[in-house]
Tab-separated table of C-alpha atoms and ligand atoms in Angstrom:
chain	number	residue	atom	x	y	z
A	25	MET	CA	-3.582	16.686	7.149
A	26	VAL	CA	-5.995	14.672	9.221
A	27	ILE	CA	-5.381	11.042	9.970
A	28	ILE	CA	-8.445	9.000	10.679
A	29	MET	CA	-7.487	5.778	12.299
A	30	ALA	CA	-9.379	2.703	11.306
A	31	ASN	CA	-10.389	1.925	14.853
A	32	MET	CA	-12.450	5.087	14.959
A	33	MET	CA	-14.372	4.138	11.843
A	34	ASN	CA	-16.223	1.102	10.623
A	35	THR	CA	-18.553	0.946	13.581
A	36	GLU	CA	-20.885	-1.909	12.774
A	37	LYS	CA	-24.369	-1.861	14.246
A	38	THR	CA	-23.749	-5.110	16.050
A	39	SER	CA	-21.904	-5.009	19.348
A	40	LEU	CA	-19.744	-7.934	18.309
A	41	ILE	CA	-16.489	-6.445	17.102
A	42	PRO	CA	-14.675	-8.739	14.645
A	43	SER	CA	-11.342	-9.970	15.951
A	44	TRP	CA	-9.397	-8.106	13.283
A	45	GLN	CA	-10.919	-4.831	14.447
A	46	GLN	CA	-9.950	-5.665	18.008
A	47	GLU	CA	-6.442	-6.367	16.791
A	48	LEU	CA	-6.387	-3.032	15.018
A	49	GLN	CA	-7.538	-1.297	18.176
A	50	SER	CA	-4.623	-2.781	20.071
A	51	ALA	CA	-2.034	-1.793	17.453
A	52	PHE	CA	1.034	0.122	18.655
A	53	THR	CA	0.513	3.890	18.512
A	54	ASN	CA	3.029	4.849	21.160
A	55	ILE	CA	6.707	4.894	20.236
A	56	ASN	CA	7.861	4.013	23.725
A	57	ASP	CA	5.583	0.955	23.922
A	58	LEU	CA	6.884	-0.276	20.585
A	59	LEU	CA	10.527	0.221	21.555
A	60	CYS	CA	9.967	-1.600	24.870
A	61	PHE	CA	8.386	-4.500	22.973
A	62	LEU	CA	11.467	-4.619	20.756
A	63	ASN	CA	13.979	-4.359	23.634
A	64	LEU	CA	15.256	-1.066	22.290
A	65	ASN	CA	16.343	1.791	24.537
A	66	ILE	CA	16.631	5.458	23.835
A	67	ASP	CA	17.221	8.315	26.263
A	68	ASP	CA	15.650	11.071	24.241
A	69	LEU	CA	12.579	10.385	22.149
A	70	SER	CA	11.709	14.014	21.499
A	71	LEU	CA	12.733	14.144	17.820
A	72	HIS	CA	11.019	10.849	17.051
A	73	THR	CA	7.888	12.165	18.732
A	74	GLU	CA	8.122	15.403	16.768
A	75	ALA	CA	8.431	13.376	13.531
A	76	ALA	CA	5.246	11.486	14.453
A	77	LYS	CA	3.225	14.626	15.126
A	78	ASP	CA	1.430	14.906	11.782
A	79	PHE	CA	1.626	11.249	10.760
A	80	PRO	CA	1.447	9.160	13.934
A	81	LEU	CA	3.068	5.814	14.560
A	82	LEU	CA	0.696	2.953	13.761
A	83	VAL	CA	1.802	-0.674	13.572
A	84	THR	CA	-0.057	-3.915	14.189
A	85	LYS	CA	1.226	-6.511	16.650
A	86	SER	CA	1.301	-9.019	13.825
A	87	TYR	CA	3.799	-6.921	11.832
A	88	ALA	CA	5.745	-5.911	14.962
A	89	GLN	CA	6.305	-9.576	15.781
A	90	ARG	CA	8.259	-9.927	12.551
A	91	ILE	CA	10.708	-7.183	13.556
A	92	LYS	CA	13.966	-8.525	14.979
A	93	LYS	CA	14.374	-7.598	18.632
A	94	SER	CA	17.176	-5.246	19.735
A	95	ASP	CA	18.028	-4.227	16.177
A	96	TRP	CA	17.670	-0.555	15.203
A	97	GLY	CA	18.581	-1.417	11.626
A	98	ASP	CA	15.812	-3.974	11.110
A	99	PRO	CA	14.297	-3.399	7.640
A	100	LEU	CA	10.736	-3.798	8.903
A	101	LEU	CA	11.277	-1.426	11.807
A	102	ARG	CA	12.770	1.261	9.598
A	103	GLN	CA	9.612	1.313	7.462
A	104	ILE	CA	7.389	2.308	10.372
A	105	LEU	CA	9.443	4.073	13.062
A	106	PRO	CA	9.025	7.874	12.989
A	107	ASP	CA	12.524	9.161	12.311
A	108	PRO	CA	14.101	12.570	12.994
A	109	SER	CA	15.149	12.678	9.305
A	110	GLU	CA	11.489	13.179	8.429
A	111	LEU	CA	11.783	16.704	9.801
A	112	LEU	CA	14.229	17.679	7.059
A	113	THR	CA	12.750	19.692	4.229
A	114	ASN	CA	13.883	20.088	0.647
A	115	PRO	CA	12.146	21.988	-2.162
A	116	ASP	CA	12.309	18.885	-4.402
A	117	TYR	CA	10.009	16.992	-2.025
A	118	LEU	CA	6.331	17.902	-2.263
A	119	ASN	CA	3.011	17.212	-0.554
A	120	ASP	CA	1.366	15.786	-3.674
A	121	PRO	CA	4.277	14.438	-5.733
A	122	VAL	CA	2.144	12.317	-8.065
A	123	GLY	CA	-0.459	14.937	-8.981
A	124	ASP	CA	-3.407	13.198	-7.314
A	125	SER	CA	-5.297	16.439	-6.773
A	126	GLN	CA	-5.241	17.305	-10.488
A	127	ALA	CA	-6.616	13.812	-11.308
A	128	SER	CA	-9.522	14.109	-8.884
A	129	VAL	CA	-12.825	14.118	-10.791
A	130	LEU	CA	-15.185	13.743	-7.823
A	131	PRO	CA	-14.484	13.582	-4.094
A	132	GLY	CA	-12.624	10.301	-3.655
A	133	LEU	CA	-12.458	9.461	-7.353
A	134	LEU	CA	-9.186	9.756	-9.299
A	135	HIS	CA	-9.335	9.339	-13.044
A	136	LYS	CA	-5.790	9.556	-14.260
A	137	TYR	CA	-5.310	6.636	-16.635
A	138	TYR	CA	-7.387	5.339	-19.550
A	139	GLY	CA	-9.956	2.690	-18.673
A	140	ARG	CA	-9.151	2.573	-14.971
A	141	ILE	CA	-10.573	4.577	-12.158
A	142	LEU	CA	-9.203	4.782	-8.633
A	143	LEU	CA	-11.538	5.064	-5.689
A	144	VAL	CA	-10.059	6.478	-2.485
A	145	SER	CA	-12.482	4.545	-0.335
A	146	THR	CA	-11.045	5.462	3.066
A	147	GLY	CA	-8.162	7.380	4.625
A	148	ALA	CA	-7.518	4.667	7.175
A	149	CYS	CA	-4.663	2.174	7.084
A	150	ALA	CA	-3.667	-0.664	9.398
A	151	ILE	CA	-0.084	0.600	9.455
A	152	HIS	CA	1.617	3.906	8.765
A	153	CYS	CA	4.513	3.528	6.350
A	154	ARG	CA	6.896	6.443	6.779
A	155	TYR	CA	7.617	6.699	3.029
A	156	CYS	CA	3.944	6.788	2.009
A	157	PHE	CA	3.233	9.156	-0.879
A	158	ARG	CA	-0.256	9.749	0.461
A	159	ARG	CA	1.012	10.801	3.904
A	160	GLU	CA	0.048	14.376	3.051
A	161	PHE	CA	-3.155	13.534	1.165
A	162	PRO	CA	-6.217	15.514	2.325
A	163	TYR	CA	-8.336	12.436	3.024
A	164	THR	CA	-11.203	14.148	4.794
A	165	ASP	CA	-12.120	16.162	1.681
A	166	ASN	CA	-11.271	13.388	-0.720
A	167	SER	CA	-12.526	10.004	0.289
A	168	ALA	CA	-15.673	8.566	-1.146
A	169	ASN	CA	-18.331	8.019	1.482
A	170	ARG	CA	-21.646	6.300	1.052
A	171	SER	CA	-23.576	9.375	0.029
A	172	GLN	CA	-21.265	9.768	-2.958
A	173	LEU	CA	-21.859	6.303	-4.390
A	174	ASP	CA	-24.645	7.577	-6.650
A	175	SER	CA	-22.457	10.238	-8.219
A	176	ILE	CA	-19.651	7.706	-8.708
A	177	LYS	CA	-22.101	5.396	-10.456
A	178	GLN	CA	-23.268	8.269	-12.655
A	179	TYR	CA	-19.661	9.159	-13.513
A	180	LEU	CA	-18.911	5.574	-14.546
A	181	ILE	CA	-22.023	5.407	-16.715
A	182	GLU	CA	-20.879	8.594	-18.445
A	183	HIS	CA	-17.438	7.021	-19.009
A	184	PRO	CA	-18.186	3.635	-20.565
A	185	GLU	CA	-14.510	3.184	-21.482
A	186	VAL	CA	-13.766	2.540	-17.803
A	187	THR	CA	-13.656	-1.240	-17.370
A	188	GLU	CA	-11.669	-1.477	-14.142
A	189	VAL	CA	-12.242	-0.013	-10.702
A	190	ILE	CA	-9.323	0.187	-8.303
A	191	LEU	CA	-10.152	0.343	-4.611
A	192	SER	CA	-7.385	2.215	-2.883
A	193	GLY	CA	-6.988	4.534	0.042
A	194	GLY	CA	-5.701	4.465	2.664
A	195	ASP	CA	-6.347	0.759	2.782
A	196	PRO	CA	-9.733	-0.363	1.417
A	197	LEU	CA	-9.704	-3.527	3.533
A	198	THR	CA	-9.997	-1.422	6.711
A	199	LEU	CA	-13.589	-0.858	5.558
A	200	SER	CA	-16.168	-3.065	7.218
A	201	ASP	CA	-17.566	-6.072	5.376
A	202	THR	CA	-20.836	-4.179	5.009
A	203	ARG	CA	-19.193	-1.203	3.292
A	204	LEU	CA	-17.218	-3.465	0.973
A	205	GLN	CA	-20.368	-5.373	0.127
A	206	HIS	CA	-22.064	-2.080	-0.796
A	207	LEU	CA	-19.225	-1.210	-3.147
A	208	PHE	CA	-19.290	-4.643	-4.754
A	209	ASP	CA	-23.094	-4.382	-5.118
A	210	LEU	CA	-22.623	-1.067	-6.901
A	211	PHE	CA	-20.126	-2.511	-9.396
A	212	GLU	CA	-22.418	-5.487	-9.962
A	213	GLN	CA	-24.981	-3.047	-11.370
A	214	LEU	CA	-22.490	-1.868	-13.997
A	215	PRO	CA	-21.872	-4.380	-16.798
A	216	GLN	CA	-19.062	-2.183	-18.180
A	217	ILE	CA	-16.905	-3.024	-15.130
A	218	GLU	CA	-14.929	-6.180	-15.889
A	219	ARG	CA	-12.319	-6.032	-13.188
A	220	ILE	CA	-12.209	-4.930	-9.566
A	221	ARG	CA	-8.744	-4.330	-8.217
A	222	ILE	CA	-7.944	-3.945	-4.529
A	223	HIS	CA	-4.724	-2.258	-3.482
A	224	SER	CA	-4.040	-3.324	0.091
A	225	ARG	CA	-1.216	-3.842	2.541
A	226	ILE	CA	-3.596	-5.652	4.938
A	227	PRO	CA	-2.737	-9.256	3.917
A	228	ILE	CA	0.801	-8.397	5.058
A	229	VAL	CA	0.149	-6.308	8.156
A	230	LEU	CA	-3.153	-7.657	9.481
A	231	PRO	CA	-3.686	-11.137	8.043
A	232	SER	CA	-6.570	-11.831	10.458
A	233	ARG	CA	-8.646	-9.320	8.436
A	234	ILE	CA	-8.784	-11.810	5.563
A	235	SER	CA	-11.691	-13.710	7.085
A	236	LYS	CA	-13.852	-16.332	5.410
A	237	LYS	CA	-16.645	-13.775	5.263
A	238	LEU	CA	-14.420	-11.265	3.480
A	239	LEU	CA	-13.260	-13.847	0.954
A	240	GLU	CA	-16.914	-14.701	0.310
A	241	ILE	CA	-17.672	-11.063	-0.486
A	242	LEU	CA	-14.638	-10.738	-2.756
A	243	SER	CA	-15.416	-13.909	-4.677
A	244	SER	CA	-19.197	-13.551	-4.930
A	245	THR	CA	-19.002	-11.448	-8.093
A	246	ASN	CA	-18.698	-12.458	-11.728
A	247	LYS	CA	-16.070	-9.779	-12.267
A	248	LYS	CA	-12.403	-10.681	-12.150
A	249	VAL	CA	-10.955	-9.612	-8.810
A	250	ILE	CA	-7.301	-8.729	-8.475
A	251	MET	CA	-5.520	-8.026	-5.228
A	252	VAL	CA	-2.324	-6.000	-5.378
A	253	ILE	CA	-0.531	-6.423	-2.065
A	254	HIS	CA	2.401	-4.349	-0.903
A	255	ALA	CA	5.476	-6.075	0.514
A	256	ASN	CA	8.906	-4.456	0.509
A	257	HIS	CA	11.034	-7.075	2.199
A	258	PRO	CA	11.012	-10.897	2.343
A	259	ASN	CA	10.885	-10.807	6.184
A	260	GLU	CA	7.358	-9.424	5.888
A	261	LEU	CA	6.165	-12.710	4.398
A	262	ASP	CA	6.032	-15.078	7.359
A	263	ASP	CA	3.803	-18.164	7.614
A	264	SER	CA	0.747	-16.230	8.771
A	265	VAL	CA	1.028	-14.145	5.603
A	266	SER	CA	1.710	-17.028	3.242
A	267	ASN	CA	-1.305	-18.937	4.579
A	268	THR	CA	-3.427	-15.846	4.052
A	269	LEU	CA	-2.200	-15.456	0.488
A	270	PHE	CA	-2.896	-19.140	-0.221
A	271	ALA	CA	-6.488	-18.575	0.970
A	272	ILE	CA	-6.898	-15.504	-1.257
A	273	LYS	CA	-5.621	-17.441	-4.245
A	274	LYS	CA	-7.921	-20.326	-3.430
A	275	ALA	CA	-10.869	-17.915	-3.420
A	276	GLY	CA	-10.062	-17.231	-7.083
A	277	LEU	CA	-8.360	-13.844	-6.916
A	278	THR	CA	-5.263	-12.902	-8.907
A	279	LEU	CA	-2.430	-11.852	-6.588
A	280	LEU	CA	0.170	-9.243	-7.531
A	281	ASN	CA	2.686	-7.344	-5.425
A	282	GLN	CA	4.077	-3.845	-5.529
A	283	THR	CA	7.254	-2.771	-3.788
A	284	VAL	CA	8.716	0.636	-3.068
A	285	LEU	CA	12.476	0.882	-3.388
A	286	LEU	CA	13.751	2.161	-0.038
A	287	ARG	CA	17.290	3.159	0.784
A	288	GLY	CA	18.904	0.908	3.353
A	289	ILE	CA	15.852	-1.372	3.458
A	290	ASN	CA	15.577	-3.201	0.157
A	291	ASP	CA	17.791	-1.340	-2.339
A	292	ASN	CA	20.004	-4.318	-3.078
A	293	ALA	CA	19.679	-7.198	-5.524
A	294	LYS	CA	19.991	-9.902	-2.862
A	295	THR	CA	16.971	-8.701	-0.857
A	296	LEU	CA	14.832	-8.075	-3.937
A	297	THR	CA	15.708	-11.453	-5.469
A	298	LYS	CA	14.736	-13.153	-2.230
A	299	LEU	CA	11.516	-11.120	-2.138
A	300	SER	CA	10.525	-12.257	-5.646
A	301	HIS	CA	11.243	-15.905	-4.821
A	302	ARG	CA	9.292	-15.684	-1.592
A	303	LEU	CA	6.354	-13.932	-3.287
A	304	PHE	CA	6.100	-16.613	-5.928
A	305	HIS	CA	6.158	-19.251	-3.216
A	306	CYS	CA	3.139	-17.380	-1.774
A	307	ASP	CA	1.276	-17.518	-5.130
A	308	THR	CA	1.950	-13.835	-5.814
A	309	LEU	CA	3.610	-12.297	-8.860
A	310	PRO	CA	5.842	-9.201	-8.602
A	311	TYR	CA	4.112	-6.356	-10.472
A	312	TYR	CA	5.730	-2.969	-9.838
A	313	LEU	CA	8.981	-1.832	-8.267
A	314	HIS	CA	8.365	1.850	-7.566
A	315	VAL	CA	11.083	4.411	-7.346
A	316	LEU	CA	10.215	6.511	-4.290
A	317	ASP	CA	7.728	9.318	-4.831
A	318	LYS	CA	9.328	12.536	-3.710
A	319	VAL	CA	7.008	13.247	-0.820
A	320	ASN	CA	7.799	15.589	2.061
A	321	GLY	CA	9.324	13.723	4.990
A	322	ALA	CA	10.593	10.715	3.020
A	323	MET	CA	13.826	12.141	1.625
A	324	HIS	CA	16.000	9.782	3.665
A	325	PHE	CA	14.502	6.762	1.847
A	326	ASP	CA	15.392	8.050	-1.615
A	327	THR	CA	17.952	6.282	-3.812
A	328	GLU	CA	20.345	7.579	-6.483
A	329	MET	CA	19.090	6.619	-9.946
A	330	GLU	CA	22.469	5.222	-10.922
A	331	HIS	CA	22.275	2.818	-7.981
A	332	VAL	CA	18.665	1.924	-8.847
A	333	PHE	CA	19.637	0.909	-12.382
A	334	ASP	CA	22.595	-1.050	-11.080
A	335	VAL	CA	20.370	-3.014	-8.662
A	336	TYR	CA	17.728	-3.555	-11.334
A	337	GLN	CA	20.253	-4.903	-13.820
A	338	HIS	CA	21.371	-7.410	-11.200
A	339	LEU	CA	17.759	-8.460	-10.680
A	340	GLN	CA	17.369	-9.047	-14.401
A	341	LYS	CA	20.457	-11.248	-14.355
A	342	LYS	CA	19.337	-13.307	-11.365
A	343	LEU	CA	15.607	-13.833	-11.922
A	344	PRO	CA	13.349	-15.465	-14.494
A	345	GLY	CA	11.554	-12.737	-16.438
A	346	TYR	CA	8.202	-13.337	-14.754
A	347	LEU	CA	9.746	-12.632	-11.355
A	348	VAL	CA	11.254	-9.281	-12.361
A	349	PRO	CA	8.879	-6.467	-11.349
A	350	LYS	CA	8.464	-3.514	-13.727
A	351	LEU	CA	10.614	-0.612	-12.591
A	352	VAL	CA	8.372	2.458	-12.605
A	353	ARG	CA	8.050	6.006	-11.454
A	354	GLU	CA	4.813	7.858	-11.000
A	355	GLU	CA	4.859	11.262	-12.660
A	356	ALA	CA	2.208	13.925	-12.334
A	357	GLY	CA	0.204	14.444	-15.513
A	358	LYS	CA	1.560	11.402	-17.451
A	359	PRO	CA	-0.951	8.983	-19.047
A	360	TYR	CA	0.647	5.905	-17.442
A	361	LYS	CA	3.333	5.081	-14.926
A	362	THR	CA	6.705	5.816	-16.426
A	363	LEU	CA	8.603	2.648	-17.225
A	364	LEU	CA	12.291	3.101	-16.457
A	365	SER	CA	14.638	1.229	-18.705
A	366	THR	CA	18.166	0.408	-17.700
A	367	ASN	CA	19.314	0.957	-21.287
A	368	ILE	CA	17.448	4.042	-22.366
A	369	ASN	CA	17.178	6.035	-19.176
A	370	PHE	CA	20.682	5.508	-17.901
A	371	PRO	CA	21.925	8.986	-17.051
B	3	LIG	C1	-1.179	3.580	-10.242
B	3	LIG	C2	-2.479	4.143	-10.539
B	3	LIG	C3	-3.426	3.418	-11.300
B	3	LIG	C4	-3.170	2.015	-11.802
B	3	LIG	O1	-2.168	1.971	-12.750
B	3	LIG	P1	-1.735	0.570	-13.361
B	3	LIG	O2	-0.560	0.905	-14.188
B	3	LIG	O3	-2.883	0.036	-14.127
B	3	LIG	O4	-1.411	-0.324	-12.204
B	3	LIG	C5	-4.646	4.009	-11.587
B	3	LIG	N1	-4.945	5.251	-11.169
B	3	LIG	C6	-4.071	5.974	-10.446
B	3	LIG	C7	-4.468	7.341	-9.997
B	3	LIG	C8	-2.822	5.445	-10.102
B	3	LIG	O5	-1.970	6.175	-9.369
B	4	LIG	S1	1.851	2.752	1.906
B	4	LIG	FE1	-0.267	2.018	1.896
B	4	LIG	S2	-0.552	1.021	3.905
B	4	LIG	FE2	1.296	2.279	4.037
B	4	LIG	S3	0.556	4.243	4.884
B	4	LIG	FE3	0.554	4.440	2.641
B	4	LIG	S4	-1.521	3.886	1.981
B	4	LIG	FE4	-1.244	3.149	4.101
């Protein structure tokens, strides 16, 4: 696996580097620096360092500031700190648990579900989440670069039933404004495309990226634009994030959130109820609650299904229906994400 960090890409012709790119360049990549910043001490970092070897630590200052100091158990810290448990292997945990490679129709283009196409527009992210199901994804062979835009356009023309394009990655908002504009220009040429969806964790982890210029690009199309953000814990949604989400909403986008259920981080009804309330306050509706994809290195985040259903039933009792995310699991080869029902699927 090759990790391309965003700060090595996106080189604009102008010498003026946007402030968000500067912020990305100064993100924490060294475990020791991060632990010092958080007033945490450890004598032996060797296993943590070993765990970070293939999937390095990457966390923005903005996100790191929301981590409670001197607290190893902090739910935001646990999402990003390389952990010795990642070195454990188990035959049930795979490199491509959701069958992305079998859904790949062109480099960087996944066509798995009817009417929607997913464009892996970059391998770069602004943060590395330890549970990520794409942590083993072969990005260098499989992300769509500029020279492939023509073949993507041709593919869409040959598949007129596709009405929605999903920009994913990596994180599509690590792309420069120019690259995003090119993509939007391409979709503008295709009347069949009604909706453009952006899956991004950037509004949470690098709010400064959501500049006025970016919002102009995202709202300068006649298509409906949806942004699916990714927050797992209410502590992620501080004022800098809520102000960013208000601005996105004001620009006319629809805001949804997806969450991954993570053991010891958010696998309890109290945290998830608070998350839904907080999201709605930020103009964002809960969309999916994903059961962890069984990816290599993330076994320690997995939850027992019995516990998952128990937590979910509590959520249903505590929240208005529109604040209950759909509980889903991604399964290789299925025509849609598998909806898990507390009644039917209970083991
Ligand atoms: C999740 C996913 C989608 C989008 O599915 P929705 O249920 O519409 O959110 C599309 N393509 C791929 C490959 C996906 O993994
Ligand atoms: S979960 Fe999203 S933001 Fe986090 S590493 Fe994976 S693709 Fe990147």
